[in-house]
Short mmCIF file of C-alpha atoms and ligand atoms in Angstrom, two decimals:
data_model
loop_
_atom_site.label_atom_id
_atom_site.label_comp_id
_atom_site.label_asym_id
_atom_site.label_seq_id
_atom_site.Cartn_x
_atom_site.Cartn_y
_atom_site.Cartn_z
CA MET A 52 84.58 137.78 81.93
CA GLN A 53 82.48 140.26 83.83
CA ALA A 54 83.68 142.43 86.70
CA VAL A 55 82.39 145.27 88.84
CA GLN A 56 84.40 148.33 87.82
CA TYR A 57 84.60 152.08 87.44
CA THR A 58 86.72 154.44 85.38
CA ASP A 59 86.38 157.51 87.63
CA HIS A 60 85.92 158.19 91.33
CA GLY A 61 82.55 159.63 92.27
CA GLY A 62 79.01 158.82 93.33
CA ARG A 63 77.33 155.43 93.11
CA GLU A 64 76.54 155.98 89.44
CA VAL A 65 80.18 155.41 88.43
CA VAL A 66 79.93 151.69 89.31
CA THR A 67 79.23 149.29 86.42
CA TYR A 68 79.34 145.54 85.78
CA ASP A 69 81.07 145.00 82.46
CA GLU A 70 83.36 142.85 80.35
CA THR A 71 87.02 142.90 81.24
CA PRO A 72 89.97 140.73 80.13
CA ASP A 73 90.31 137.37 81.90
CA PRO A 74 92.94 137.46 84.66
CA VAL A 75 96.13 135.44 84.34
CA ALA A 76 97.86 133.71 87.26
CA GLY A 77 101.44 135.00 87.42
CA PRO A 78 104.13 133.36 89.58
CA GLY A 79 102.78 132.98 93.10
CA ASP A 80 99.20 133.75 92.06
CA VAL A 81 96.11 131.60 92.34
CA LEU A 82 93.23 131.83 89.88
CA VAL A 83 89.88 131.71 91.71
CA ASP A 84 86.34 131.37 90.38
CA VAL A 85 84.44 133.76 92.63
CA ARG A 86 81.21 132.40 94.13
CA ALA A 87 80.47 135.38 96.37
CA GLY A 88 81.93 138.70 97.44
CA ALA A 89 80.98 141.11 100.22
CA LEU A 90 80.89 144.88 100.44
CA ASN A 91 82.63 146.97 103.08
CA HIS A 92 82.58 150.69 103.80
CA LEU A 93 86.06 150.66 102.32
CA ASP A 94 84.43 150.06 98.92
CA VAL A 95 82.47 153.30 99.30
CA TRP A 96 85.54 155.31 100.37
CA THR A 97 87.63 153.88 97.53
CA ARG A 98 84.87 154.64 95.02
CA GLU A 99 84.69 158.24 96.27
CA GLY A 100 88.49 158.54 96.18
CA LEU A 101 90.88 158.81 99.12
CA PRO A 102 93.69 161.36 99.59
CA GLY A 103 96.90 160.01 98.07
CA LEU A 104 95.14 157.11 96.34
CA ASP A 105 96.09 157.08 92.65
CA LEU A 106 94.46 154.07 91.02
CA GLU A 107 94.96 152.63 87.59
CA MET A 108 91.58 152.82 85.84
CA PRO A 109 89.31 151.05 85.26
CA HIS A 110 89.45 149.85 88.86
CA VAL A 111 87.85 146.59 89.99
CA PRO A 112 86.75 147.08 93.62
CA GLY A 113 86.12 144.55 96.38
CA SER A 114 88.21 143.29 99.31
CA ASP A 115 86.13 140.30 100.37
CA ALA A 116 85.39 137.24 98.24
CA ALA A 117 85.36 133.46 98.31
CA GLY A 118 85.38 130.79 95.64
CA VAL A 119 87.06 127.76 94.09
CA VAL A 120 90.65 127.52 92.86
CA VAL A 121 90.77 126.80 89.11
CA GLU A 122 94.49 127.10 88.41
CA THR A 123 97.71 127.90 90.25
CA GLY A 124 100.67 129.90 89.00
CA GLU A 125 104.30 128.89 89.24
CA ALA A 126 105.67 128.32 92.76
CA VAL A 127 102.27 128.14 94.46
CA GLU A 128 102.50 125.54 97.22
CA ARG A 129 99.52 125.82 99.54
CA PHE A 130 96.65 125.48 97.06
CA ALA A 131 95.54 123.28 94.17
CA ALA A 132 92.63 123.29 91.70
CA GLY A 133 89.34 122.53 93.45
CA ASP A 134 90.30 124.05 96.83
CA ARG A 135 87.73 126.27 98.54
CA VAL A 136 89.28 129.62 99.52
CA ALA A 137 88.47 133.07 100.88
CA VAL A 138 90.41 136.28 100.35
CA ASN A 139 92.54 137.98 103.00
CA ALA A 140 92.75 141.48 101.54
CA GLY A 141 95.87 142.68 103.37
CA GLY A 142 99.20 142.68 101.50
CA TYR A 143 102.59 143.45 103.07
CA CYS A 144 106.25 143.41 101.99
CA GLY A 145 107.62 140.94 104.54
CA GLN A 146 110.94 142.79 104.63
CA CYS A 147 110.49 146.18 106.29
CA GLU A 148 111.29 146.90 109.93
CA PHE A 149 107.66 146.31 111.00
CA CYS A 150 107.14 143.12 109.01
CA ARG A 151 110.39 141.76 110.44
CA HIS A 152 109.08 142.44 113.94
CA GLY A 153 105.96 140.38 113.19
CA GLU A 154 103.65 143.34 112.56
CA PRO A 155 102.55 142.93 108.92
CA THR A 156 99.54 145.27 109.31
CA MET A 157 102.04 148.04 110.19
CA CYS A 158 104.03 147.40 106.99
CA VAL A 159 105.35 150.59 105.35
CA ASP A 160 104.01 149.22 102.04
CA TYR A 161 100.74 147.83 103.41
CA GLU A 162 98.20 147.49 100.62
CA ILE A 163 94.61 146.29 100.57
CA LEU A 164 93.09 144.38 97.65
CA GLY A 165 90.25 146.49 96.28
CA GLU A 166 91.73 149.70 97.71
CA HIS A 167 95.34 150.10 96.54
CA ARG A 168 95.34 147.05 94.29
CA PRO A 169 92.74 145.57 91.91
CA GLY A 170 89.93 143.98 93.89
CA VAL A 171 87.97 140.76 93.77
CA HIS A 172 84.40 141.57 92.75
CA ALA A 173 84.59 139.74 89.43
CA GLU A 174 83.73 136.34 87.99
CA ARG A 175 87.35 135.27 88.21
CA VAL A 176 90.36 136.76 90.03
CA ALA A 177 94.11 136.18 90.22
CA VAL A 178 95.18 136.58 93.84
CA PRO A 179 98.62 136.09 95.46
CA GLU A 180 98.79 132.81 97.38
CA ASP A 181 99.51 134.73 100.63
CA ASN A 182 96.15 136.49 100.28
CA LEU A 183 94.07 133.31 100.46
CA VAL A 184 92.79 131.25 103.36
CA GLU A 185 91.24 127.80 103.20
CA VAL A 186 87.46 127.46 103.63
CA PRO A 187 86.23 124.13 105.04
CA VAL A 188 83.54 122.12 103.24
CA GLY A 189 80.16 122.92 104.77
CA VAL A 190 80.75 126.67 105.14
CA ASP A 191 78.44 128.50 102.72
CA TRP A 192 79.87 130.99 100.22
CA GLU A 193 78.07 134.00 101.69
CA THR A 194 79.63 133.36 105.11
CA ALA A 195 83.06 132.66 103.61
CA ALA A 196 82.96 135.88 101.59
CA ALA A 197 81.48 138.15 104.26
CA ALA A 198 83.58 137.15 107.28
CA PRO A 199 87.28 137.88 106.64
CA LEU A 200 87.60 141.66 106.59
CA VAL A 201 85.16 142.58 109.36
CA PHE A 202 85.84 139.65 111.69
CA GLY A 203 89.61 140.00 111.22
CA THR A 204 89.41 143.74 111.88
CA ALA A 205 87.21 143.32 114.96
CA TRP A 206 89.38 140.50 116.37
CA ARG A 207 92.56 142.57 116.16
CA MET A 208 90.77 145.56 117.74
CA VAL A 209 89.21 143.69 120.65
CA VAL A 210 91.66 140.87 121.37
CA THR A 211 95.05 142.21 120.30
CA ARG A 212 94.94 145.99 120.52
CA ALA A 213 92.44 146.55 123.38
CA ASP A 214 93.54 143.29 125.07
CA LEU A 215 90.04 142.87 126.51
CA ALA A 216 90.02 140.73 129.67
CA PRO A 217 87.22 138.57 131.10
CA GLY A 218 85.01 140.59 133.43
CA GLU A 219 85.83 143.93 131.83
CA THR A 220 83.12 146.16 130.41
CA VAL A 221 83.12 147.14 126.73
CA LEU A 222 80.97 149.42 124.60
CA VAL A 223 80.60 148.60 120.88
CA LEU A 224 79.28 151.40 118.69
CA GLY A 225 77.08 150.57 115.71
CA ALA A 226 76.45 146.95 116.69
CA SER A 227 74.41 146.26 113.55
CA GLY A 228 77.22 147.07 111.10
CA GLY A 229 79.84 144.69 109.79
CA VAL A 230 82.66 145.42 112.26
CA GLY A 231 80.13 146.14 115.02
CA HIS A 232 78.33 142.80 114.86
CA ALA A 233 81.66 141.01 114.83
CA ALA A 234 82.99 143.03 117.78
CA VAL A 235 79.91 142.34 119.95
CA GLN A 236 80.31 138.58 119.45
CA ILE A 237 84.08 138.62 120.03
CA ALA A 238 83.74 140.75 123.19
CA ASP A 239 81.05 138.41 124.52
CA PHE A 240 83.24 135.40 123.68
CA ALA A 241 86.14 137.08 125.55
CA GLY A 242 84.01 137.11 128.68
CA ALA A 243 83.30 140.84 128.87
CA GLU A 244 80.08 142.61 129.82
CA VAL A 245 78.98 144.10 126.51
CA PHE A 246 77.19 147.40 125.93
CA ALA A 247 76.11 148.05 122.34
CA THR A 248 74.53 150.92 120.46
CA ALA A 249 72.19 150.77 117.46
CA SER A 250 69.60 153.00 115.82
CA SER A 251 66.34 151.01 115.98
CA GLU A 252 64.54 148.53 118.23
CA ARG A 253 65.03 145.75 115.65
CA LYS A 254 68.77 146.39 115.58
CA LEU A 255 68.88 146.48 119.40
CA ASP A 256 67.11 143.10 119.57
CA TYR A 257 69.68 141.75 117.15
CA ALA A 258 72.54 143.12 119.28
CA ARG A 259 71.09 141.33 122.34
CA ASP A 260 70.68 138.12 120.29
CA ILE A 261 74.38 138.03 119.45
CA GLY A 262 75.67 138.76 122.94
CA ALA A 263 75.07 142.35 124.06
CA ASP A 264 74.11 142.57 127.75
CA HIS A 265 72.95 146.19 127.40
CA ALA A 266 71.60 147.70 124.17
CA ILE A 267 71.28 151.47 123.80
CA ASN A 268 69.29 153.27 121.10
CA TYR A 269 71.54 156.18 120.13
CA GLU A 270 68.71 157.85 118.21
CA THR A 271 66.64 158.34 121.36
CA ALA A 272 69.27 158.50 124.10
CA ASP A 273 72.71 160.02 124.70
CA PHE A 274 74.71 156.80 124.74
CA ALA A 275 77.49 158.16 126.96
CA ASP A 276 74.92 159.27 129.58
CA ALA A 277 73.26 155.85 129.34
CA VAL A 278 76.59 154.02 129.79
CA ARG A 279 77.57 156.19 132.73
CA GLU A 280 74.19 155.67 134.36
CA GLU A 281 74.25 151.89 133.90
CA THR A 282 77.79 151.64 135.28
CA GLY A 283 77.16 153.83 138.35
CA LYS A 284 79.00 156.77 136.69
CA ARG A 285 82.15 154.62 136.32
CA GLY A 286 82.16 154.16 132.52
CA VAL A 287 83.44 151.15 130.57
CA ASP A 288 86.95 149.78 130.30
CA VAL A 289 86.99 149.66 126.49
CA VAL A 290 85.13 151.42 123.67
CA VAL A 291 85.18 149.92 120.15
CA ASP A 292 84.62 152.82 117.75
CA HIS A 293 84.50 152.49 113.96
CA VAL A 294 82.24 155.52 113.54
CA GLY A 295 84.22 158.63 114.52
CA GLY A 296 82.61 162.01 113.80
CA ASP A 297 80.14 163.18 116.41
CA THR A 298 80.46 159.95 118.41
CA TRP A 299 84.14 160.54 119.21
CA ASN A 300 83.66 162.71 122.29
CA ASP A 301 80.84 160.57 123.60
CA SER A 302 83.09 157.52 123.18
CA LEU A 303 85.76 159.23 125.31
CA ARG A 304 83.07 160.31 127.81
CA SER A 305 81.89 156.66 128.07
CA LEU A 306 85.30 155.45 129.30
CA ALA A 307 86.25 154.70 132.89
CA HIS A 308 89.46 156.21 134.24
CA GLY A 309 92.33 154.35 132.56
CA GLY A 310 89.98 153.19 129.78
CA ARG A 311 91.00 152.31 126.22
CA LEU A 312 89.33 153.54 123.04
CA VAL A 313 90.15 151.42 120.01
CA THR A 314 89.36 152.77 116.54
CA CYS A 315 89.55 151.22 113.08
CA GLY A 316 87.70 153.82 111.05
CA ALA A 317 85.65 156.96 110.90
CA THR A 318 82.62 156.47 108.69
CA ALA A 319 80.93 159.53 110.23
CA GLY A 320 83.95 161.83 109.95
CA GLY A 321 87.67 161.71 110.58
CA ARG A 322 88.34 165.13 112.10
CA PRO A 323 86.43 165.43 115.38
CA GLN A 324 87.97 167.61 118.09
CA THR A 325 89.50 165.76 121.03
CA PRO A 326 89.24 167.22 124.56
CA ILE A 327 92.85 166.67 125.61
CA PRO A 328 92.20 167.36 129.34
CA ARG A 329 89.82 164.38 129.41
CA VAL A 330 92.52 162.19 127.83
CA PHE A 331 95.28 163.08 130.31
CA GLY A 332 93.04 163.74 133.29
CA ASN A 333 91.33 160.36 133.05
CA GLN A 334 94.52 158.68 131.72
CA LEU A 335 92.83 157.30 128.63
CA SER A 336 94.51 155.33 125.85
CA ILE A 337 93.55 155.83 122.21
CA LEU A 338 94.51 152.79 120.15
CA GLY A 339 94.49 152.59 116.37
CA SER A 340 93.91 149.28 114.61
CA THR A 341 93.97 148.22 110.97
CA MET A 342 92.96 144.92 109.40
CA ALA A 343 94.42 141.69 110.86
CA THR A 344 97.58 139.60 110.66
CA PRO A 345 97.34 136.21 108.92
CA GLY A 346 97.50 134.55 112.35
CA GLU A 347 94.73 136.71 113.79
CA LEU A 348 92.60 135.96 110.75
CA ASP A 349 93.18 132.22 111.20
CA ASP A 350 92.14 132.48 114.86
CA VAL A 351 88.90 134.33 114.25
CA LEU A 352 87.89 132.50 111.06
CA ALA A 353 88.24 129.14 112.85
CA LYS A 354 85.46 130.39 115.12
CA VAL A 355 83.37 131.61 112.19
CA TRP A 356 83.76 128.32 110.36
CA ASP A 357 82.74 126.28 113.44
CA GLY A 358 79.68 128.47 114.04
CA THR A 359 80.85 130.16 117.27
CA PHE A 360 80.45 133.49 115.48
CA GLU A 361 77.55 134.31 113.18
CA VAL A 362 78.00 136.36 110.02
CA ARG A 363 74.78 138.24 109.48
CA VAL A 364 73.93 138.84 105.81
CA ARG A 365 71.40 141.60 105.22
CA GLU A 366 71.05 141.13 101.48
CA THR A 367 72.54 139.14 98.62
CA LEU A 368 72.62 140.92 95.26
CA PRO A 369 73.89 140.08 91.79
CA MET A 370 77.14 141.98 91.09
CA SER A 371 75.31 144.00 88.43
CA GLU A 372 73.35 145.56 91.33
CA THR A 373 76.44 146.61 93.32
CA VAL A 374 75.15 150.20 93.13
CA ARG A 375 72.19 149.12 95.27
CA GLY A 376 74.67 147.55 97.71
CA HIS A 377 76.51 150.86 98.09
CA GLU A 378 73.15 152.52 98.71
CA LEU A 379 72.36 150.04 101.51
CA LEU A 380 75.71 150.80 103.14
CA GLU A 381 75.57 154.56 102.74
CA ASP A 382 71.97 154.87 103.93
CA ARG A 383 72.58 152.45 106.84
CA GLU A 384 69.57 150.38 105.83
CA GLY A 385 69.19 147.03 107.55
CA PHE A 386 72.01 145.26 109.38
CA GLY A 387 74.80 142.83 108.66
CA LYS A 388 76.77 142.37 105.48
CA VAL A 389 75.81 143.01 101.86
CA VAL A 390 76.90 140.09 99.67
CA VAL A 391 77.38 140.34 95.90
CA VAL A 392 77.41 137.30 93.63
CA PRO A 393 78.55 137.12 89.97
CA ASP A 394 75.40 137.37 87.85
CA SER A 395 76.23 134.00 86.28
CA GLU A 396 76.10 132.43 89.78
CA TYR A 397 73.11 134.37 91.10
CA ASP A 398 69.92 132.41 91.58
CA GLY A 399 67.84 135.02 93.41
ZN1 LIG B 404 106.63 145.43 105.35
#
């Protein structure tokens, strides 16, 4: 079968779509014919190589995919051949102190399919039963593949970690990206007044379409100044930041006294300086968030499947053009998710 893969970390050119041995379903595994996958920034970081990440090569990337079950390994109980499924990329031990306290995303052995373990951008994959969720009939494959990682991540950030309440104000950075477009919709659904940033008028219109009450072009305005002005210098209760880098201080500056900043990533840089006096003086909380628990994923995907939340797809490519997908992500072209489909399933 064919799979997206690379034998070395590096630039986009290391990514190929080549033959690889067919996967085998071991005990507890489910064999899935992939109909669509989706790219995340995580795929770019993993391709470039992360500190402490020592992968067996060649590595098949990809954390998001959906497809049809073709075979189940020994002891699989929840799925049978013909079932429609999507991948939940998070894997945990179930036995450590944090798992036992119901916090699987804090597991000491937390692993993500496509990052620490072989991923799912291939014609066929063998995935542990625990890493699959059911996809109802009527949900298209692009939506099923593109939703889990970003909607799960955004739901945990906004609902669980930031504990956003109706009537609160929230600022979502990068509203046109995967996590951003999910966070805007979830914050709107939670009954908050939503501020969103994006880099072009088209992206701002999109942010308003999906629930932003205020859209700020960060290319032409200082977004923290804009937020402070529009809130009568008060600032917002919550900032959802997946950007980091130069935005970090402006995110802190956008917060009201007692405000919460929730972060799940740092695509623009992970080592910004933090003005500690602002943190203690204004009594701010900085909250980290990673992925989602199986229960959180169930909650948010139910609302994706029923159409409450929209998964925006910016482009669908054959897997052999995954390099182009990385380019779209790295150059921040367009908005929404980049979907990749096995070449044998791709019909343009
Ligand atoms: Zn654990």
